[in-house]
Coordinates of C-alpha atoms and ligand atoms in Angstrom, one line a residue:
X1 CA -87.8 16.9 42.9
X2 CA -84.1 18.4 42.9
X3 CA -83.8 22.1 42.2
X4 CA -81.3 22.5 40.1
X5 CA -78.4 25.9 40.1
X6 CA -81.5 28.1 38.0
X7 CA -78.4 30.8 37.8
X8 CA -77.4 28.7 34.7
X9 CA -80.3 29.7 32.7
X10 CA -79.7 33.5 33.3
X11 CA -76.3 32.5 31.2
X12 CA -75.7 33.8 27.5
X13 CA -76.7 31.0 24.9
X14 CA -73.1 30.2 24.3
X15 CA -69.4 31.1 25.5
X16 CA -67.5 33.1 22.8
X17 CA -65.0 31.1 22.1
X18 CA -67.4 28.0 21.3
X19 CA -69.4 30.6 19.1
X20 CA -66.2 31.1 17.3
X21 CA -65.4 27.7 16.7
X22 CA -69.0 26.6 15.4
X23 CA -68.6 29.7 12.9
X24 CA -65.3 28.3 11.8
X25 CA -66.2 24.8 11.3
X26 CA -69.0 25.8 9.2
X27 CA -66.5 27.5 7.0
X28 CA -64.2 24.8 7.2
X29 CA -67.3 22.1 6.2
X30 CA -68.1 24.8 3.3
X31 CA -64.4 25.5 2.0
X32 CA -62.5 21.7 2.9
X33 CA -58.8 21.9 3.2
X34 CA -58.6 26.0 3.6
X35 CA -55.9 27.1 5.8
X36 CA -57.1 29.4 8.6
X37 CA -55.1 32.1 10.2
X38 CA -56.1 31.3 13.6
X39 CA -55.7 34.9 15.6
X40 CA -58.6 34.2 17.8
X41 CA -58.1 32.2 20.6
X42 CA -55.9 33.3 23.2
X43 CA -54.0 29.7 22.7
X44 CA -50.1 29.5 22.7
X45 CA -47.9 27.9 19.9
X46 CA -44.9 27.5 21.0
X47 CA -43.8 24.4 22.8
X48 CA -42.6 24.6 26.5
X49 CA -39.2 25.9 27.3
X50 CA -36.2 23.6 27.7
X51 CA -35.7 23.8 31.2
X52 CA -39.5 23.3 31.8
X53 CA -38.9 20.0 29.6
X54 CA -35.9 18.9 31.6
X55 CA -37.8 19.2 35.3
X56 CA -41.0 17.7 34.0
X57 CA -39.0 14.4 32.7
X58 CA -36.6 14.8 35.8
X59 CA -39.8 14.3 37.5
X60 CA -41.2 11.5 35.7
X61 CA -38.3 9.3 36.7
X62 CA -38.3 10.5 40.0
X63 CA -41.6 8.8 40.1
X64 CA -40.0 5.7 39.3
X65 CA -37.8 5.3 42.0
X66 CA -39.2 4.3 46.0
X67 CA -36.7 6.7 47.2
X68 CA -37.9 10.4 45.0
X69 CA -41.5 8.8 44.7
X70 CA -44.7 11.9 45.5
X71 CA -48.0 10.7 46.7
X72 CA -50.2 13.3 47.4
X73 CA -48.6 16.9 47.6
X74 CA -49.5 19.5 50.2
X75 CA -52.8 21.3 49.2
X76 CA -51.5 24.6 48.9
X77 CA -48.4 24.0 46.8
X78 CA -45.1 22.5 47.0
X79 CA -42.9 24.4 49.8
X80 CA -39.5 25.0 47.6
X81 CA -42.4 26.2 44.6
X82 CA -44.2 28.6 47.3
X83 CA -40.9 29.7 48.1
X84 CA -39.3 30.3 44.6
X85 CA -42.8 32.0 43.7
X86 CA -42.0 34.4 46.9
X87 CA -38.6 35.0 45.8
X88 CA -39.1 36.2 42.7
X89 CA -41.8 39.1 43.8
X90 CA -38.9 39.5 46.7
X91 CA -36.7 40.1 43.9
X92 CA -39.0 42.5 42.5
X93 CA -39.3 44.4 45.2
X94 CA -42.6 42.7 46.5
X95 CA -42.5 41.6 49.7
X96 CA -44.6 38.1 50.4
X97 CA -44.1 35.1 52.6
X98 CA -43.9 31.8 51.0
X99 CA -47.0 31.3 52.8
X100 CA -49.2 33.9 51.2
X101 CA -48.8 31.6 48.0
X102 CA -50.7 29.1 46.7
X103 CA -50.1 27.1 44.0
X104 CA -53.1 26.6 41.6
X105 CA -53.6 24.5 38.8
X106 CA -54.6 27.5 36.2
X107 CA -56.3 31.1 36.3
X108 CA -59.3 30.0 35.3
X109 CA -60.2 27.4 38.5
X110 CA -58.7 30.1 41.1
X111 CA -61.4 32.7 39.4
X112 CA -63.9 30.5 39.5
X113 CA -62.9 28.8 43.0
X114 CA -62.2 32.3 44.9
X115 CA -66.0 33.1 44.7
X116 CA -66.5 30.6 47.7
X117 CA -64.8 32.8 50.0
X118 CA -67.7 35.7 49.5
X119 CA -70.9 35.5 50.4
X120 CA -73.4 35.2 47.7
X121 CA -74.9 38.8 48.7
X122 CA -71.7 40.3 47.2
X123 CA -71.7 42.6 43.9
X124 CA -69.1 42.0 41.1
X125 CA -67.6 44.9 39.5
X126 CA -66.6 43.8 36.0
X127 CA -64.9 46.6 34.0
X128 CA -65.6 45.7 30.3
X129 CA -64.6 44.7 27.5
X130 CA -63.4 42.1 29.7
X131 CA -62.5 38.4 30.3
X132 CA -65.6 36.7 29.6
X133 CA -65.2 33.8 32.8
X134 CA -66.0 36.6 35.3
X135 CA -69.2 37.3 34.5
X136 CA -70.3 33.8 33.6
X137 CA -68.8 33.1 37.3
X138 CA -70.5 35.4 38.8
X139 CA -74.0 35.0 37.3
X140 CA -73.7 31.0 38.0
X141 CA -73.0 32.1 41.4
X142 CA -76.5 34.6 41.2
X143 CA -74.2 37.7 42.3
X144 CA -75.5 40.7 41.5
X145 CA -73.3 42.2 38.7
X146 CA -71.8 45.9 38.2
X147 CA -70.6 46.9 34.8
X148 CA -67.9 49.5 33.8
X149 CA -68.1 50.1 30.6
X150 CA -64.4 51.3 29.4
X151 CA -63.9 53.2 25.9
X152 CA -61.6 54.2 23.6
X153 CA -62.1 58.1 25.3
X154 CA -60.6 56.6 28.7
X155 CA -57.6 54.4 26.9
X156 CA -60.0 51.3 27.9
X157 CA -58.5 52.1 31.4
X158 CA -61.4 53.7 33.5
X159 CA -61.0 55.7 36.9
X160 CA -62.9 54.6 39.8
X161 CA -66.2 56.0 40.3
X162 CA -69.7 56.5 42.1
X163 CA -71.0 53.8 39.3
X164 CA -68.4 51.5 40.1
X165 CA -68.7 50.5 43.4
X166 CA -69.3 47.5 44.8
X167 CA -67.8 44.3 47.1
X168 CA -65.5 42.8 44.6
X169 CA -63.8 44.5 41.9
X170 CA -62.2 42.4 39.2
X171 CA -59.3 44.1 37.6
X172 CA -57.0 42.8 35.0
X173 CA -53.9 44.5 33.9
X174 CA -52.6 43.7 30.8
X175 CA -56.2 43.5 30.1
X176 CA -58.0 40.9 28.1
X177 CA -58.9 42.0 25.2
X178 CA -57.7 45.2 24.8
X179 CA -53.9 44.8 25.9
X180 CA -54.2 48.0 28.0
X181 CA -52.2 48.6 30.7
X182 CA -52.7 50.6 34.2
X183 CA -50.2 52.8 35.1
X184 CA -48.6 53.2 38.9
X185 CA -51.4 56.3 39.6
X186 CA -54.5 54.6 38.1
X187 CA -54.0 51.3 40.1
X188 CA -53.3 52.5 42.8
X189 CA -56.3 55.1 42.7
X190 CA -58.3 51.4 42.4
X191 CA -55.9 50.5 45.7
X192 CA -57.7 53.5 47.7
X193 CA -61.0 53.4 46.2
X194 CA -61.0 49.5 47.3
X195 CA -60.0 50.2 50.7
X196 CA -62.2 53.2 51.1
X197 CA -65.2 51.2 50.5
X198 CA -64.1 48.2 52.1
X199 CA -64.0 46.2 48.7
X200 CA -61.7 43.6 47.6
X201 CA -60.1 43.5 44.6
X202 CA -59.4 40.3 42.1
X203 CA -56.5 41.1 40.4
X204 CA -56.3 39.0 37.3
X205 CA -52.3 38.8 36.4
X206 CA -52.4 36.4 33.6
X207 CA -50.2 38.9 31.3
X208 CA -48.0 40.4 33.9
X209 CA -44.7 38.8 31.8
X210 CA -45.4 40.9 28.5
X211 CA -45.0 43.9 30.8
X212 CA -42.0 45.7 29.3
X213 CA -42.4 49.2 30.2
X214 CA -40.2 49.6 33.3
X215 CA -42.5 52.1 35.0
X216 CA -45.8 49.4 34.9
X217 CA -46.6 47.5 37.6
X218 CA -46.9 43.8 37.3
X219 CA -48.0 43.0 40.8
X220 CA -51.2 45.0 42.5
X221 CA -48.8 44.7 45.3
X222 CA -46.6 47.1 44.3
X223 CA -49.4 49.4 45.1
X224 CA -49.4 50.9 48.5
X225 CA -52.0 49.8 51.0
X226 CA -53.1 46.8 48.3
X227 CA -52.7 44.1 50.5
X228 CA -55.5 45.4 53.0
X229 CA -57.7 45.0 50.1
X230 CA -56.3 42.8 46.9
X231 CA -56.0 39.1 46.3
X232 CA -53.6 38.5 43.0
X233 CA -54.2 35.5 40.3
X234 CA -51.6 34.7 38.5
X235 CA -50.5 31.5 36.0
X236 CA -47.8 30.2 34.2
X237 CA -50.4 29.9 30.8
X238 CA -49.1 32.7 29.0
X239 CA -45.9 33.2 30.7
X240 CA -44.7 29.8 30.0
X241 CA -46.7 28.2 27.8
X242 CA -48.4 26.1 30.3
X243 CA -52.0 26.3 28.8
X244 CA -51.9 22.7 28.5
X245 CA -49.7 21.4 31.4
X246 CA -51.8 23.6 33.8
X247 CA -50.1 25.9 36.5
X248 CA -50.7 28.9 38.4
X249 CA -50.4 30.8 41.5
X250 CA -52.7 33.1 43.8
X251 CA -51.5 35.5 46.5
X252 CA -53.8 36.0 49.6
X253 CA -52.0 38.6 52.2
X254 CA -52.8 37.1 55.3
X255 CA -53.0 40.6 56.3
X256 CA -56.5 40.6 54.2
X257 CA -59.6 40.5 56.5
X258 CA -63.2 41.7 56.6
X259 CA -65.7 41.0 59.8
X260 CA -62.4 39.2 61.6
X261 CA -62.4 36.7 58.5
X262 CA -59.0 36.1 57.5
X263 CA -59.1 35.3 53.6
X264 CA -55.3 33.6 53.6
X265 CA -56.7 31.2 56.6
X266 CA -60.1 30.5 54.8
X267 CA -58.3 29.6 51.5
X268 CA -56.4 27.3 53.5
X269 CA -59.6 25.7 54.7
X270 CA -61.2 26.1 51.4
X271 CA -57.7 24.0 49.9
X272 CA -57.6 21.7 52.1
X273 CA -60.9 20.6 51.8
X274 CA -61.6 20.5 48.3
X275 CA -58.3 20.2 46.5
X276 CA -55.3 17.3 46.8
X277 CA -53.1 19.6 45.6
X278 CA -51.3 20.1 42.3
X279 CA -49.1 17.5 40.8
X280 CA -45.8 16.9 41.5
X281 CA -44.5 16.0 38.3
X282 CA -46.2 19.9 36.8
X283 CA -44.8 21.8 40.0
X284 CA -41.3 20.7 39.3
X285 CA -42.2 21.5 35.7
X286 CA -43.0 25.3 37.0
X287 CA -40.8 26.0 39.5
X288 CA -37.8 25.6 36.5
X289 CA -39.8 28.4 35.1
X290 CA -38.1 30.7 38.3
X291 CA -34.6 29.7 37.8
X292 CA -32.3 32.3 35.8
X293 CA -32.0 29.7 32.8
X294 CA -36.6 29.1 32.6
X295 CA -36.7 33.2 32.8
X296 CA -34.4 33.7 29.8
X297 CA -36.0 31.2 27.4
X298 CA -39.5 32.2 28.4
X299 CA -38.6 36.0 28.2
X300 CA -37.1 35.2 24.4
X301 CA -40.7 33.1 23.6
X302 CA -42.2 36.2 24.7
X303 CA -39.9 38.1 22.2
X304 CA -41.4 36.1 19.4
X305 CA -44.1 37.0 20.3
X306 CA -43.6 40.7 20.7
X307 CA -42.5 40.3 17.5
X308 CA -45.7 38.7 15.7
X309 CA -47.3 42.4 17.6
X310 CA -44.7 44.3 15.7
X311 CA -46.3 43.1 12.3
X312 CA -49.8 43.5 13.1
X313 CA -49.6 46.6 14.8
X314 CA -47.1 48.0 11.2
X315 CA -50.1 46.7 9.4
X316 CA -52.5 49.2 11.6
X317 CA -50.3 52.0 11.5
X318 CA -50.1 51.8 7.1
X319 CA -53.9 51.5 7.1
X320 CA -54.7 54.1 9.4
X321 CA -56.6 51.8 12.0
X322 CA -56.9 52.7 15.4
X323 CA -55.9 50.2 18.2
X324 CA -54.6 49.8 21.5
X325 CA -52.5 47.0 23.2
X326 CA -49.5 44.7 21.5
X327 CA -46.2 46.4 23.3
X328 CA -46.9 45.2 27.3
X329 CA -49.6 42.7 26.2
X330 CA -49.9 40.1 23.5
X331 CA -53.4 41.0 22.5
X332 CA -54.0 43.5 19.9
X333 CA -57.5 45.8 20.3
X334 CA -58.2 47.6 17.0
X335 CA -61.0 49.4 15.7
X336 CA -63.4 47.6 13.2
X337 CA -62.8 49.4 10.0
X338 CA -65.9 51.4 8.1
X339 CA -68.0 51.2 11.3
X340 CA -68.5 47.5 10.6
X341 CA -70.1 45.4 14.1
X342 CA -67.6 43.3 15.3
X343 CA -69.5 40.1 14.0
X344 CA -69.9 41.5 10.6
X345 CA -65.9 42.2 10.5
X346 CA -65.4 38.4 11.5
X347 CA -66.9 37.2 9.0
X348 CA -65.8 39.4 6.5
X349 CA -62.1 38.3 7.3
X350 CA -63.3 34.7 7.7
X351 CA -64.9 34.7 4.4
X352 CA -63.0 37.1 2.5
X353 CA -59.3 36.5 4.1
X354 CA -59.4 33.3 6.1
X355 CA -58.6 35.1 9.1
X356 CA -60.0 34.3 12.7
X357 CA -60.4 36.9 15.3
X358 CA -62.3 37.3 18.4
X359 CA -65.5 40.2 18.0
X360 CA -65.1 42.5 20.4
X361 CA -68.9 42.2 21.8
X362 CA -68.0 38.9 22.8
X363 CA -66.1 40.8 25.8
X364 CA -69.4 43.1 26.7
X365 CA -71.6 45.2 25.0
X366 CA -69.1 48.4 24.8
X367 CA -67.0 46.1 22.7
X368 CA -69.1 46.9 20.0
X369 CA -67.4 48.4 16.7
X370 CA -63.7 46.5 18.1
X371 CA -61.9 43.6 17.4
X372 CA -58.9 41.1 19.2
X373 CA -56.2 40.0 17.4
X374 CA -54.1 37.5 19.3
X375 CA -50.6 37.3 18.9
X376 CA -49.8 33.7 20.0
X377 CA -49.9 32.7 16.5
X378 CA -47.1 31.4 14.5
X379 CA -45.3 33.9 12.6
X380 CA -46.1 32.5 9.1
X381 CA -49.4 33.3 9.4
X382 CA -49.0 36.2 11.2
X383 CA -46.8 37.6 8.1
X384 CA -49.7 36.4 5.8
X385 CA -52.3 37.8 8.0
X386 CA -50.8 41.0 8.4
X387 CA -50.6 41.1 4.4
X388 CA -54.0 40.2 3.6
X389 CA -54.8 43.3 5.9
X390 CA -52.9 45.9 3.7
X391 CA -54.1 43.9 0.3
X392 CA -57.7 44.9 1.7
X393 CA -56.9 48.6 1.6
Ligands
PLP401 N1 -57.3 35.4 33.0 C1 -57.3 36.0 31.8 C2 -57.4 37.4 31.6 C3 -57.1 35.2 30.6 O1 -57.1 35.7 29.4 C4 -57.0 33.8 30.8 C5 -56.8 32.9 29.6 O2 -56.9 33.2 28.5 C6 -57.0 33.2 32.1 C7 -57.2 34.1 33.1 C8 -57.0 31.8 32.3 O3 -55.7 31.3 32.4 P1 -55.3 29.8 32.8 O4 -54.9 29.2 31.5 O5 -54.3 29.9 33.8 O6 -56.6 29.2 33.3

């Protein structure tokens, strides 16, 4: 009889977000026709940019014609995309060949796909409240998994330490959930603790583009001596608004090796083998994202969306909540008011102010007692949100 992947069962009962929405619906069945304020899933709402619209039809026609037609693409991304993506950490400062990047399709696949380059012995740091994928990932995989609890007393930005140490080290900056942000010093103190201990880190950069403090890094690359040690995930999700069209990018220094294993040459392997590459049509979509005209209209989405932060985070500040995150990040991380659990605070605003958040414990245990508030929402009911808040004082 077939064994089956018995890692699965060691999985919690149910993701999160799924949680969330079977809570919701049940509402919804309960109350027909209630309008939600939906500040839960980390979803965008606005549509993608012009110029993103533009290259994707652009790219559609191409299709069309014998001459501009794409068949299969080259498993590790379009050149001219590689090279744009290069360019603008060149640009930055950051210098990468086109060749240490690879063009993914999402955040969430390259997480989950990395793994196969370490062997299953490896530990998994996971420094929580954190993004929920790397610990499912890691348990399907049967890794043995570290946790670093983070609190409130640390900033939700822990040091490195004796408890933390172990093969691969999963940092993500602008976190998920809690919007916090490592400065130069505490990344790169990750940087030398990695290399000291031979680690590798997985730098998740999902949120690098709501950076706006000049002195934060947005690239673990910035850091000296990070690409000894460091691979970097990055997408287009929440930069762009490309949740739905799918596109990212991963950076593997080919100077990275461990045992005479290069990781940028067994990616390559690892691509070719079990990927066809992205499609045309969504790279040509992205790569407008890198020309001056995509960078202004994605930088003013993420205004708006700065802006949504501004009212929530007013709201705190009138009620006396505490809370962390919403100026380089566009999650919001607040403390549940009159030491209320996280679940017992969504359902309060579910019930009591049609309001959907994300409980903090969904992120890990230390979550406890604090709650996400997304910012992606529309600002209607964002404004409404924000006064149903202060009505509860
Ligand atoms: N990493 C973090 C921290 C995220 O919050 C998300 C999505 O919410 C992802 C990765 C996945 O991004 P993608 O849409 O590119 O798969």
């Amino acid at each position: 009889m077939i064994t089956p992947n018995m890692h699965y069962a060691d999985l919690k009962e149910s993701y999160l977000f799924y949680h969330i929405a079977q809570k919701t619906k049940a509402y919804l069945e309960e109350n027909p026709g209630t309008h939600l304020y939906r500040m839960g899933i980390g979803d965008v709402s606005l549509p993608l940019c012009d110029a993103a619209i533009t290259a994707l039809h652009g790219a559609v026609d191409d299709q069309a014609v014998k001459e501009r037609f794409h068949g299969y693409m080259p498993e590790c991304g379009m050149p001219s995309l590689r090279h744009t993506i290069a360019e603008h950490y060149r640009d930055r400062g950051v210098a990468i060949t086109d060749e240490e990047v690879f063009v993914s399709s999402g955040a969430s696949d390259e997480l989950g796909d990395i793994l196969d380059l370490f062997d299953r012995s490896c530990s998994a740091l996971v420094i929580e409240p954190a993004y929920p994928a790397y610990v499912d990932a890691n348990i399907m995989a049967g890794r043995k998994i570290v946790h670093l609890p983070a609190s409130r007393d640390n900033g939700f930005l822990p040091a490195p330490c004796e408890e933390a140490k172990a093969d691969l080290l999963y940092i993500c900056s602008p976190n998920n959930p809690t919007g916090a942000v490592f400065n130069r010093e505490q990344l790169q103190a990750w940087v030398d603790f990695a290399k000291e201990n031979g680690s590798v880190i997985l730098f998740d950069a999902a949120y690098e583009a709501f950076v706006e403090d000049e002195s934060l890094p947005h690239s673990i690359f910035e850091m000296k001596g990070a690409k000894e040690c460091a691979i970097e995930i990055c997408s287009l999700s929440k930069t762009a608004g490309f949740t739905g069209t799918r596109l990212g990018y991963t950076v593997i220094p080919e100077a990275l090796e461990r045992n005479g294993m290069h990781f940028h040459d067994m990616w390559v392997r690892n691509r070719t083998t079990k990927t066809n590459g992205v499609s045309y049509i969504i790279q040509k979509g992205g790569e407008a994202i890198f020309t001056p005209e995509g960078q202004r209209q994605i930088k003013a989405n993420i205004r708006f969306y700065k802006g949504n932060a501004r009212i929530l985070m007013e709201a705190l500040d009138e009620l006396g909540i505490w809370y962390c995150g919403g100026k380089n990040a566009p999650y919001i991380w607040m403390e549940c008011p009159d030491g209320m659990d996280s679940w017992a605070y969504f359902d309060h605003l579910l019930h009591n102010m049609q309001i959907v958040g994300t409980p903090g414990e969904g992120f890990g245990a230390c979550g406890e007692g604090y709650f996400r508030l997304s910012t992606f929402g529309s600002r209607e009911d964002t404004i409404v949100a924000a006064k149903r808040l202060l009505e509860s004082k």
